[in-house]
mmCIF file with all atom_site columns, C-alpha atoms and ligand atoms in Angstrom:
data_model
loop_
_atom_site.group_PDB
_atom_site.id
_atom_site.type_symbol
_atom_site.label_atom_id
_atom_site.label_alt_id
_atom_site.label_comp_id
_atom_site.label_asym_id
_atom_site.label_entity_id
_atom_site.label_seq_id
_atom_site.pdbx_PDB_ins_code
_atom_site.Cartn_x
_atom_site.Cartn_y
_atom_site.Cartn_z
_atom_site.occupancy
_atom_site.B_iso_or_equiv
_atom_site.pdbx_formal_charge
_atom_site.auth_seq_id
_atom_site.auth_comp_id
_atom_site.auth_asym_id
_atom_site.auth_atom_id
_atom_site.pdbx_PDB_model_num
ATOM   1   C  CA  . UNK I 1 1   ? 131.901 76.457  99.010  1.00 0.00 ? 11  UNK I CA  1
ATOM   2   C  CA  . UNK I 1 2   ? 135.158 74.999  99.321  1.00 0.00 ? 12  UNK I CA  1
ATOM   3   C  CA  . UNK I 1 3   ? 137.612 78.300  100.062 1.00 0.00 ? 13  UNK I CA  1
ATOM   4   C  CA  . UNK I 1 4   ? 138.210 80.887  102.165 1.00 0.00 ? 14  UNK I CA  1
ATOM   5   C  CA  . UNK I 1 5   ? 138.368 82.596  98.174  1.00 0.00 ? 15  UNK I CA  1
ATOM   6   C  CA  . UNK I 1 6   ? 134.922 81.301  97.223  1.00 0.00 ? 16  UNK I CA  1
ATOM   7   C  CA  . UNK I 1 7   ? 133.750 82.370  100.615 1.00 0.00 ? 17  UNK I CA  1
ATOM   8   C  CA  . UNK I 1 8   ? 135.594 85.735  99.785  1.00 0.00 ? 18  UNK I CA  1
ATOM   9   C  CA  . UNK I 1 9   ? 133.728 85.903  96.230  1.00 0.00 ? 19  UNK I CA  1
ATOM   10  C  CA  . UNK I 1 10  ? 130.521 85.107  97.277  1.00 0.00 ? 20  UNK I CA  1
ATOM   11  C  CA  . UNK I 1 11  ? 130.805 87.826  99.821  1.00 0.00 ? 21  UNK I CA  1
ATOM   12  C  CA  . UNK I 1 12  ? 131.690 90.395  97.495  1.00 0.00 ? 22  UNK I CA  1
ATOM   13  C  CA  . UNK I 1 13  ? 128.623 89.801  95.537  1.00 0.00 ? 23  UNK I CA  1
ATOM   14  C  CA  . UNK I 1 14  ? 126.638 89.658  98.543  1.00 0.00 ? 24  UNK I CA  1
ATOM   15  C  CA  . UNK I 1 15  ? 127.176 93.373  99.098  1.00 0.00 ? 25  UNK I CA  1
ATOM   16  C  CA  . UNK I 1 16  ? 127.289 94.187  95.782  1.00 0.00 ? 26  UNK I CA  1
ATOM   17  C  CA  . UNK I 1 17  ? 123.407 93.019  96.115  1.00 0.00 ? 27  UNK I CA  1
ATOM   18  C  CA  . UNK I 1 18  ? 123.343 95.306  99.110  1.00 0.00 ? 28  UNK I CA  1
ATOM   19  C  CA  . UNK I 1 19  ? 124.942 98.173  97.970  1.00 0.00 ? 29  UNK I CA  1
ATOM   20  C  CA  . UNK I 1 20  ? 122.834 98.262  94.977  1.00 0.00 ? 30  UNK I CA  1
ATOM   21  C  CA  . UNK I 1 21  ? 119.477 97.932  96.484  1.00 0.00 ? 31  UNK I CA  1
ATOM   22  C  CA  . UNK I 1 22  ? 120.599 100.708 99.107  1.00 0.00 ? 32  UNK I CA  1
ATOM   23  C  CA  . UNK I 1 23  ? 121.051 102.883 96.320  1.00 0.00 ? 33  UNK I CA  1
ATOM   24  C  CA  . UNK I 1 24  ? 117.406 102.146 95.433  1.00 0.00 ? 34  UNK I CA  1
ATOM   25  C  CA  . UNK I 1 25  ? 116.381 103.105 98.518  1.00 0.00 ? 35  UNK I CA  1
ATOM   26  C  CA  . UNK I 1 26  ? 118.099 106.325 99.401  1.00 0.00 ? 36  UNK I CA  1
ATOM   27  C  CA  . UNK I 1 27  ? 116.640 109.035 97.348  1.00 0.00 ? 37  UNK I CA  1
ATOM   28  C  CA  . UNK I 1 28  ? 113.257 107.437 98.640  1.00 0.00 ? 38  UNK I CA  1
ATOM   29  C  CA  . UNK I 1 29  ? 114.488 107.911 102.210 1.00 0.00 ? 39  UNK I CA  1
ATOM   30  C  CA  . UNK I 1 30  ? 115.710 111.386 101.407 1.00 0.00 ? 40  UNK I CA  1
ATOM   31  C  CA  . UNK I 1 31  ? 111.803 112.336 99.764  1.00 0.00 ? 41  UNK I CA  1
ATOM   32  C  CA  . UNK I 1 32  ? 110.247 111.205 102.575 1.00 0.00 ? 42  UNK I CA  1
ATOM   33  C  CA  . UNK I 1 33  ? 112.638 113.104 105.474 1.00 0.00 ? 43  UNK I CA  1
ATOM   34  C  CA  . UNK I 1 34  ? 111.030 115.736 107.358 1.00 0.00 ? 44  UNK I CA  1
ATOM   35  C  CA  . UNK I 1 35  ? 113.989 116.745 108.265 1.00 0.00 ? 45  UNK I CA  1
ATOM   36  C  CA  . UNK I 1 36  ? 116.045 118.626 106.365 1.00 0.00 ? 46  UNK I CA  1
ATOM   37  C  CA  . UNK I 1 37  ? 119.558 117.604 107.585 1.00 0.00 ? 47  UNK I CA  1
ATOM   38  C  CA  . UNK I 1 38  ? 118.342 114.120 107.669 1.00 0.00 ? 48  UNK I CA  1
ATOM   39  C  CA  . UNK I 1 39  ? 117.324 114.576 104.288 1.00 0.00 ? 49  UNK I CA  1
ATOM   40  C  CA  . UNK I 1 40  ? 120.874 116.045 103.423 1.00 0.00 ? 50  UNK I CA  1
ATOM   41  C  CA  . UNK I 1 41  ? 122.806 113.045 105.188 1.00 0.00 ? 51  UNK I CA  1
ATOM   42  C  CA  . UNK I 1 42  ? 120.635 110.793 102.883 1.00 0.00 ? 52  UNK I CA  1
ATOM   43  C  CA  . UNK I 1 43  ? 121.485 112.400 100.280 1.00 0.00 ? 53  UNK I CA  1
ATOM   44  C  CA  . UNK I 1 44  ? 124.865 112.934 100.724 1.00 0.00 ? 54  UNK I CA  1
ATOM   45  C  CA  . UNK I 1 45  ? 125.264 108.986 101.799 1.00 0.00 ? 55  UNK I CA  1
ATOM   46  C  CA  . UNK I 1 46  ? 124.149 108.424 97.955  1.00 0.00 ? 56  UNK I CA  1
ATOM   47  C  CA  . UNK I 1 47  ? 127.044 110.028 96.503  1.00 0.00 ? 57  UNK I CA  1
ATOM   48  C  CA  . UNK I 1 48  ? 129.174 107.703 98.384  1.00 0.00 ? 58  UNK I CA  1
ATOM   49  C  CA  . UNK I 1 49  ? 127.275 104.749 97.620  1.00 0.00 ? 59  UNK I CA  1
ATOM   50  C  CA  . UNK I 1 50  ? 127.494 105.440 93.963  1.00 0.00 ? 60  UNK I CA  1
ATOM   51  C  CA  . UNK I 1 51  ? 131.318 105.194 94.844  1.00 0.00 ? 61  UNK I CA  1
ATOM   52  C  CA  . UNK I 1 52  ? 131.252 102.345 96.457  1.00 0.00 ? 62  UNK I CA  1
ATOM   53  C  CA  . UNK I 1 53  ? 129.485 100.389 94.354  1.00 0.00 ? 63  UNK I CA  1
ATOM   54  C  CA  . UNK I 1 54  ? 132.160 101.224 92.185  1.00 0.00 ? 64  UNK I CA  1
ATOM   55  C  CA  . UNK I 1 55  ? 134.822 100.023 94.325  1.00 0.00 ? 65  UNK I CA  1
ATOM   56  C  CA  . UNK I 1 56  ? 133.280 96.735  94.550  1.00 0.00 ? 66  UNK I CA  1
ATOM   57  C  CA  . UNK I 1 57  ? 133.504 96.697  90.484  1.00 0.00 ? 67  UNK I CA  1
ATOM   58  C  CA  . UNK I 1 58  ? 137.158 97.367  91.152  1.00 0.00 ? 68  UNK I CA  1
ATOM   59  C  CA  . UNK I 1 59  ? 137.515 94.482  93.130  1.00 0.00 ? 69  UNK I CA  1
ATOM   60  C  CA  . UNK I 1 60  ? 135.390 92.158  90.814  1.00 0.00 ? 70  UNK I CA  1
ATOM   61  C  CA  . UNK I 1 61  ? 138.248 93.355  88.472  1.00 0.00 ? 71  UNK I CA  1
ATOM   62  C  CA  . UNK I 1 62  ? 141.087 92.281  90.619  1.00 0.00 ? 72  UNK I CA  1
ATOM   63  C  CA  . UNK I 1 63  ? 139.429 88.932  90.884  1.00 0.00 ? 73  UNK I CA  1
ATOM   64  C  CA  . UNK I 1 64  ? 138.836 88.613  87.293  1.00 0.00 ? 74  UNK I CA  1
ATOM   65  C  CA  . UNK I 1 65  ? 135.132 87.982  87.768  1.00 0.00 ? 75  UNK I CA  1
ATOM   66  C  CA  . UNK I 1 66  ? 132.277 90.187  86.255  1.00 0.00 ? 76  UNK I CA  1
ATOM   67  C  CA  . UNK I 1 67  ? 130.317 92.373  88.426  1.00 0.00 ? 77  UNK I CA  1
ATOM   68  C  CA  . UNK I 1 68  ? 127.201 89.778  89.668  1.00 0.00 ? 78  UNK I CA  1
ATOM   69  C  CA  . UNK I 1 69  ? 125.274 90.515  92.937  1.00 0.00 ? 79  UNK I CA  1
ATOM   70  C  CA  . UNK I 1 70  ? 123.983 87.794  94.953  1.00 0.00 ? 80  UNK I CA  1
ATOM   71  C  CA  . UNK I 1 71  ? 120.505 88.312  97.128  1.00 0.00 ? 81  UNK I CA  1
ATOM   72  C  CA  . UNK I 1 72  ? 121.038 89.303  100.516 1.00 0.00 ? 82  UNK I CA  1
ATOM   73  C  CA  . UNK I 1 73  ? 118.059 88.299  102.638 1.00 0.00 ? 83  UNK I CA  1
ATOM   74  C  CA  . UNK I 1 74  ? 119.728 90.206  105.261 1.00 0.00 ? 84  UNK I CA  1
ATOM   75  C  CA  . UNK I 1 75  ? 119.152 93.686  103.579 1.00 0.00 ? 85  UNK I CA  1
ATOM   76  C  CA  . UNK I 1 76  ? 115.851 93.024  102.041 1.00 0.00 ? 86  UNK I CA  1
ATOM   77  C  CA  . UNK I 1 77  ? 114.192 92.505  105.788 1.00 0.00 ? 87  UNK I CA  1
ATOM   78  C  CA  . UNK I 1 78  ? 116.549 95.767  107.068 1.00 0.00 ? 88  UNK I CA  1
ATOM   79  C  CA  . UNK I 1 79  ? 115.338 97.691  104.234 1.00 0.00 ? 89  UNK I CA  1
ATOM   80  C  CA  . UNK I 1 80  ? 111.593 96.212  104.309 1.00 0.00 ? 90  UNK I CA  1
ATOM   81  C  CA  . UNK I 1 81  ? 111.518 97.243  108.064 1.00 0.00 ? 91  UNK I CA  1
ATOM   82  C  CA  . UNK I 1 82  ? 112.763 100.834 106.866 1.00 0.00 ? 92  UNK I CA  1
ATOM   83  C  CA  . UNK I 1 83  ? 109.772 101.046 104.789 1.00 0.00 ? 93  UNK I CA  1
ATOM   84  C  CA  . UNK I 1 84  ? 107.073 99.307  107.077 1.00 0.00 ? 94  UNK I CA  1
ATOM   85  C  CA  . UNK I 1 85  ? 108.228 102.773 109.103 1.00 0.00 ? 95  UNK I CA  1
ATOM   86  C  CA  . UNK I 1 86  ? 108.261 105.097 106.369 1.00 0.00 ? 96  UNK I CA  1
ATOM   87  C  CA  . UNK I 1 87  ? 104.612 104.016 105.269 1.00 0.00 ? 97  UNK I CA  1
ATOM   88  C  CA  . UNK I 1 88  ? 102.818 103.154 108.850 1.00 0.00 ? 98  UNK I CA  1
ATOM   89  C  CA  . UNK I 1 89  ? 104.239 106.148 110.807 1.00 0.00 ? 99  UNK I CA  1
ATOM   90  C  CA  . UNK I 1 90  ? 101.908 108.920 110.626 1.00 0.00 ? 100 UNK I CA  1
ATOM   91  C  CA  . UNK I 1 91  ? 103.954 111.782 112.835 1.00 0.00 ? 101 UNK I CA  1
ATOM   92  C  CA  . UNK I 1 92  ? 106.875 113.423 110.616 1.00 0.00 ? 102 UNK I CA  1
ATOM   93  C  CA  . UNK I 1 93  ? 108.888 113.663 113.691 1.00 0.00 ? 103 UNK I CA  1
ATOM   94  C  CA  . UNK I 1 94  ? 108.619 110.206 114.525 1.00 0.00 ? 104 UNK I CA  1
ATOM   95  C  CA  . UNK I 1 95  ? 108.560 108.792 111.359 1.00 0.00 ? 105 UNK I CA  1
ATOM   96  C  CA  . UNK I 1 96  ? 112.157 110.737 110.838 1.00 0.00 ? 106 UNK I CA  1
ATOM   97  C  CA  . UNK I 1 97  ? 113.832 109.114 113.727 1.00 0.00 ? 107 UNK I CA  1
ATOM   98  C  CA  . UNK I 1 98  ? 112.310 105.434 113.075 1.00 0.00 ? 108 UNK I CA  1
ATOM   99  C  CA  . UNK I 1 99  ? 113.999 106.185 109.469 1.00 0.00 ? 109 UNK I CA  1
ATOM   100 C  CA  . UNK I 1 100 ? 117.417 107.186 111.062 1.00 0.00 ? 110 UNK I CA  1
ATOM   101 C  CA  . UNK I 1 101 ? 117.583 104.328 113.098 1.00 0.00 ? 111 UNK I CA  1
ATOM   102 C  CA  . UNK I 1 102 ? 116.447 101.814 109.930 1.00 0.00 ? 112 UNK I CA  1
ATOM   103 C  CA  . UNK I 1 103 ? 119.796 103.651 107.449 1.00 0.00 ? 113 UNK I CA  1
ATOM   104 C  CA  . UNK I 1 104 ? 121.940 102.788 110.718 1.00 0.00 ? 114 UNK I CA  1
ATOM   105 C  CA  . UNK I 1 105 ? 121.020 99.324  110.399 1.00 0.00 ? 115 UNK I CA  1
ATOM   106 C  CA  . UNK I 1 106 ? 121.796 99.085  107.086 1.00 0.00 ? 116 UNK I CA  1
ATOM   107 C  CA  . UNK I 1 107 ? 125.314 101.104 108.362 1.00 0.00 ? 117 UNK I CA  1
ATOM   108 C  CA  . UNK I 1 108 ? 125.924 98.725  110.782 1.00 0.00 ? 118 UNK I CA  1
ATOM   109 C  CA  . UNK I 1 109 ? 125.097 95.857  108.363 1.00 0.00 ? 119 UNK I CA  1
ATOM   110 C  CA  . UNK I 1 110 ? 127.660 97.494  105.744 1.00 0.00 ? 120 UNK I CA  1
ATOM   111 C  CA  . UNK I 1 111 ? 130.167 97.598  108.188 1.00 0.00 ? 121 UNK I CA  1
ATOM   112 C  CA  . UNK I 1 112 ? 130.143 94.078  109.032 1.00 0.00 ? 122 UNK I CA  1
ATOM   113 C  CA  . UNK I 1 113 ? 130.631 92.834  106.004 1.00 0.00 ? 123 UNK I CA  1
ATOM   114 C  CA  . UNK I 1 114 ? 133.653 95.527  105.106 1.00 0.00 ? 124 UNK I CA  1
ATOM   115 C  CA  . UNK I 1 115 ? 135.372 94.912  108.130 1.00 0.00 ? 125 UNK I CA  1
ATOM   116 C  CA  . UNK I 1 116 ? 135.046 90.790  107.232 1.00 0.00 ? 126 UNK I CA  1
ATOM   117 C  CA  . UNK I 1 117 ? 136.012 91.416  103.738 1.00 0.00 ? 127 UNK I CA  1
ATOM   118 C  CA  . UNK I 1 118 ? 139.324 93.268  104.640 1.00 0.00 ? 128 UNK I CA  1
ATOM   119 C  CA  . UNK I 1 119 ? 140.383 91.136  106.780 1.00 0.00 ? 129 UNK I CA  1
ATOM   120 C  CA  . UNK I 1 120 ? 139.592 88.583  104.541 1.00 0.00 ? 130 UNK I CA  1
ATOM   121 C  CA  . UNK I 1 121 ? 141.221 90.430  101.546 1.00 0.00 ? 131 UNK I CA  1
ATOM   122 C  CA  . UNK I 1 122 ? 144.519 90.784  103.842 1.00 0.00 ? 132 UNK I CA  1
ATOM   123 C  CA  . UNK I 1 123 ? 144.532 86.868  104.497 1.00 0.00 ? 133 UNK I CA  1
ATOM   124 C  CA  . UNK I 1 124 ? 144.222 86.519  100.905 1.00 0.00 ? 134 UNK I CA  1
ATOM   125 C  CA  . UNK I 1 125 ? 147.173 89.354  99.963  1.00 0.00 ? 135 UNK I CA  1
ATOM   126 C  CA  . UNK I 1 126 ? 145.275 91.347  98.110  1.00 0.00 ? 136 UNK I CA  1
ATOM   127 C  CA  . UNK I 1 127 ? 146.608 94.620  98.848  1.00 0.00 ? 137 UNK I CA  1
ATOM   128 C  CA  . UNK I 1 128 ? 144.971 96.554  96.616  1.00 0.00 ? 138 UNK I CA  1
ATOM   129 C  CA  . UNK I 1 129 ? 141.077 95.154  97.402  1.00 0.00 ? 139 UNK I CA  1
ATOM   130 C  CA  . UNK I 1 130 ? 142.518 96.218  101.388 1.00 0.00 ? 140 UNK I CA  1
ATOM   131 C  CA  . UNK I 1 131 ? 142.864 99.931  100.469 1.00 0.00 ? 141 UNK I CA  1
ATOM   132 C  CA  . UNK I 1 132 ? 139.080 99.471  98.599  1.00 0.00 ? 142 UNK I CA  1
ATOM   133 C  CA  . UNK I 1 133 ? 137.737 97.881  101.198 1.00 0.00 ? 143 UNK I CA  1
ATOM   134 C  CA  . UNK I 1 134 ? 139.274 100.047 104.013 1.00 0.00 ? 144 UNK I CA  1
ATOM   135 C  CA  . UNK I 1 135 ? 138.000 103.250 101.755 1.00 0.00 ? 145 UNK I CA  1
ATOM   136 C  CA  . UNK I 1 136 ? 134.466 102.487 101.786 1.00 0.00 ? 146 UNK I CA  1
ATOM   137 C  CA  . UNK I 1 137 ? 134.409 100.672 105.685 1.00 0.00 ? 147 UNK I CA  1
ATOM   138 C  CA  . UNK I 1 138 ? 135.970 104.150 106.757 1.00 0.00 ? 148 UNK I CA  1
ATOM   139 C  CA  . UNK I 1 139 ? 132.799 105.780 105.158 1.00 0.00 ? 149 UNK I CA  1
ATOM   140 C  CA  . UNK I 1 140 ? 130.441 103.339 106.529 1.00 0.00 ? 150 UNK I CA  1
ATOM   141 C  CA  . UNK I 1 141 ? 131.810 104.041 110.193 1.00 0.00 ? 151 UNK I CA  1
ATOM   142 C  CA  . UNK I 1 142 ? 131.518 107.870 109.565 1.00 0.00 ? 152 UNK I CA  1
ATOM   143 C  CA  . UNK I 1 143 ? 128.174 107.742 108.198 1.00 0.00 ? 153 UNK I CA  1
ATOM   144 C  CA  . UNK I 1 144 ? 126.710 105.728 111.122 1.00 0.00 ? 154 UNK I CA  1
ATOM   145 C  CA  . UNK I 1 145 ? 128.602 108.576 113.126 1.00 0.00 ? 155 UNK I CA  1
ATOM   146 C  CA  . UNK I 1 146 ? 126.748 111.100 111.569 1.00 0.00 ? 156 UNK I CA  1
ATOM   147 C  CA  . UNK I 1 147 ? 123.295 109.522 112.106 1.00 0.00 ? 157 UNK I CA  1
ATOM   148 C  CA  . UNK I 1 148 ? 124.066 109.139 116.191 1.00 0.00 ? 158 UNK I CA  1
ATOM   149 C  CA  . UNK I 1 149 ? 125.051 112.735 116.205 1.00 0.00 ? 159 UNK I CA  1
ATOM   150 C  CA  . UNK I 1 150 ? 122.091 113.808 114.782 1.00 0.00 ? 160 UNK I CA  1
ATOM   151 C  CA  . UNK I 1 151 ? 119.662 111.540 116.236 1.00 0.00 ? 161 UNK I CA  1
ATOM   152 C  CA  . UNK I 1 152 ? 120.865 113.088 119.554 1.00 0.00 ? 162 UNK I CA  1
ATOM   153 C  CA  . UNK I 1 153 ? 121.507 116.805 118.557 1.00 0.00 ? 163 UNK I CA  1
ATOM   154 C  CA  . UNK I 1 154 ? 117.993 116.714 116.409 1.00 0.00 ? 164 UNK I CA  1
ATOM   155 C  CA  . UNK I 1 155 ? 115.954 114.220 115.513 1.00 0.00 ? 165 UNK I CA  1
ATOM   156 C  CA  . UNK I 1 156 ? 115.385 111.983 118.600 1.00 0.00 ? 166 UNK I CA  1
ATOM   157 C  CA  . UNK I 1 157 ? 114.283 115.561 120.905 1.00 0.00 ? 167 UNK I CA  1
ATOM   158 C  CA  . UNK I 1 158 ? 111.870 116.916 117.957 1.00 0.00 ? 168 UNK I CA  1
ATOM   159 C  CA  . UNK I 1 159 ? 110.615 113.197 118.123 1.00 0.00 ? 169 UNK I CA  1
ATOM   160 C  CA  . UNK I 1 160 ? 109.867 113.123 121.700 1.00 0.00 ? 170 UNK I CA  1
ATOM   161 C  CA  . UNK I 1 161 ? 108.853 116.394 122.284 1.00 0.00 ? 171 UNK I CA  1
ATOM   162 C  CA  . UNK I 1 162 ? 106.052 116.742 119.165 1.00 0.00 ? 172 UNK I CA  1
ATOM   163 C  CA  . UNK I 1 163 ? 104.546 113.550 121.090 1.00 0.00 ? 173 UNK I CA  1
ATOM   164 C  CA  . UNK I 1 164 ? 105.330 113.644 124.745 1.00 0.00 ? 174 UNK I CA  1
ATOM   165 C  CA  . UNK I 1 165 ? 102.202 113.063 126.692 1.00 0.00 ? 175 UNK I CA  1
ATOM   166 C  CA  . UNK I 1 166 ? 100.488 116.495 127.497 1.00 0.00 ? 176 UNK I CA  1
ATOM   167 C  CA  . UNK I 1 167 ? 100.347 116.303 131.299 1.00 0.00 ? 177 UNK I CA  1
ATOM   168 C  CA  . UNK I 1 168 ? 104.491 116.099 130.803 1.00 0.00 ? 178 UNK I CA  1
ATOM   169 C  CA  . UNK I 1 169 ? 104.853 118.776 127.943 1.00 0.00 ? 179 UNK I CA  1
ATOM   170 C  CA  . UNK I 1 170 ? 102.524 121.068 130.143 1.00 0.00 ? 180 UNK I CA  1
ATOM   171 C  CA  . UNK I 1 171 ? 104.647 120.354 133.048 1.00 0.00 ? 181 UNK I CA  1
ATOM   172 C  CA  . UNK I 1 172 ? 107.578 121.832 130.851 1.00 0.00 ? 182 UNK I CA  1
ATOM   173 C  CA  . UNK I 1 173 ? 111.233 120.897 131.396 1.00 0.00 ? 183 UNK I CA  1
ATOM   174 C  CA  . UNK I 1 174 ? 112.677 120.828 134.622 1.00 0.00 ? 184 UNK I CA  1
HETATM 175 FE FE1 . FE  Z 2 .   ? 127.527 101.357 101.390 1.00 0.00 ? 219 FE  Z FE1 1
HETATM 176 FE FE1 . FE  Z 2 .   ? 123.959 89.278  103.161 1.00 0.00 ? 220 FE  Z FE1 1
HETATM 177 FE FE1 . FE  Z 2 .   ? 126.309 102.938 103.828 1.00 0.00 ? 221 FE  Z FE1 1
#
């Protein structure tokens, strides 16, 4: 790799990989939720990656290059680790909260690499892959958001309390 715009390319297809394989694993995620809002937020997140995989054709466009992902070790061990939970987790409560914090991961991942490729896109002047780029970060940031606010409100209490140890549940809350 010779450029900052090779770097750039390479990049792009890097989460293209991503995106693409998170879109595999969502509606898996979502089948497996206990939870019903998790299962919603899942779901809902899949709309928006469907988008966003369809920004990242846009930019492919701007750079005149066809649509090509590149593996991403990085999300194949986040999203192996998400399913080492899903499958070895026996309590639903428990198993719901190890699979919100394994889609944050993957969030947090994401955001890296938007937040990189914007700035990168900016160095580069290309306007129009900022706005794309900004678009799909923005969702990325709300997203992860949305999984702290109901890991807190929800998921991370049911997950405690179904498996508390029973001298502490008997004891009640104080
Ligand atoms: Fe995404
Ligand atoms: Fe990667
Ligand atoms: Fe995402």
């Amino acid at each position: 790799m010779e450029s900052l715009e090779q770097l750039f390319e390479e990049t792009v297809r890097d989460i293209y990989y991503a995106e693409k394989k998170i879109l595999r694993a969502l509606p898996k995620m979502a089948k497996k939720a206990s939870s019903p809002n998790l299962a919603k937020a899942f779901e809902m997140h899949i709309a928006e990656t469907e988008a966003q995989v369809e920004r990242l054709e846009e930019v492919f466009d701007l750079i005149g290059k066809a649509p090509r992902g590149k593996t991403c070790p990085a999300i194949d061990g986040i999203i192996e680790e998400g399913e080492e939970i899903m499958k070895d987790v026996k309590d639903d409560t428990v198993r719901d909260a190890g699979m919100l914090a394994a889609a944050q991961a993957v969030e947090h991942y994401e955001i890296t690499r938007y937040g990189t490729l914007k700035s990168w896109a900016g160095k580069l002047g290309m306007s129009d892959a900022v706005k794309l780029f900004d678009a799909t970060l923005k969702e990325e940031k709300a997203t992860d958001v949305k999984l702290t606010e109901l890991a807190e409100s929800e998921i991370n209490i049911e997950a405690e309390e179904a498996t508390a140890a029973p001298a502490k549940r008997a004891g009640g809350k104080s």
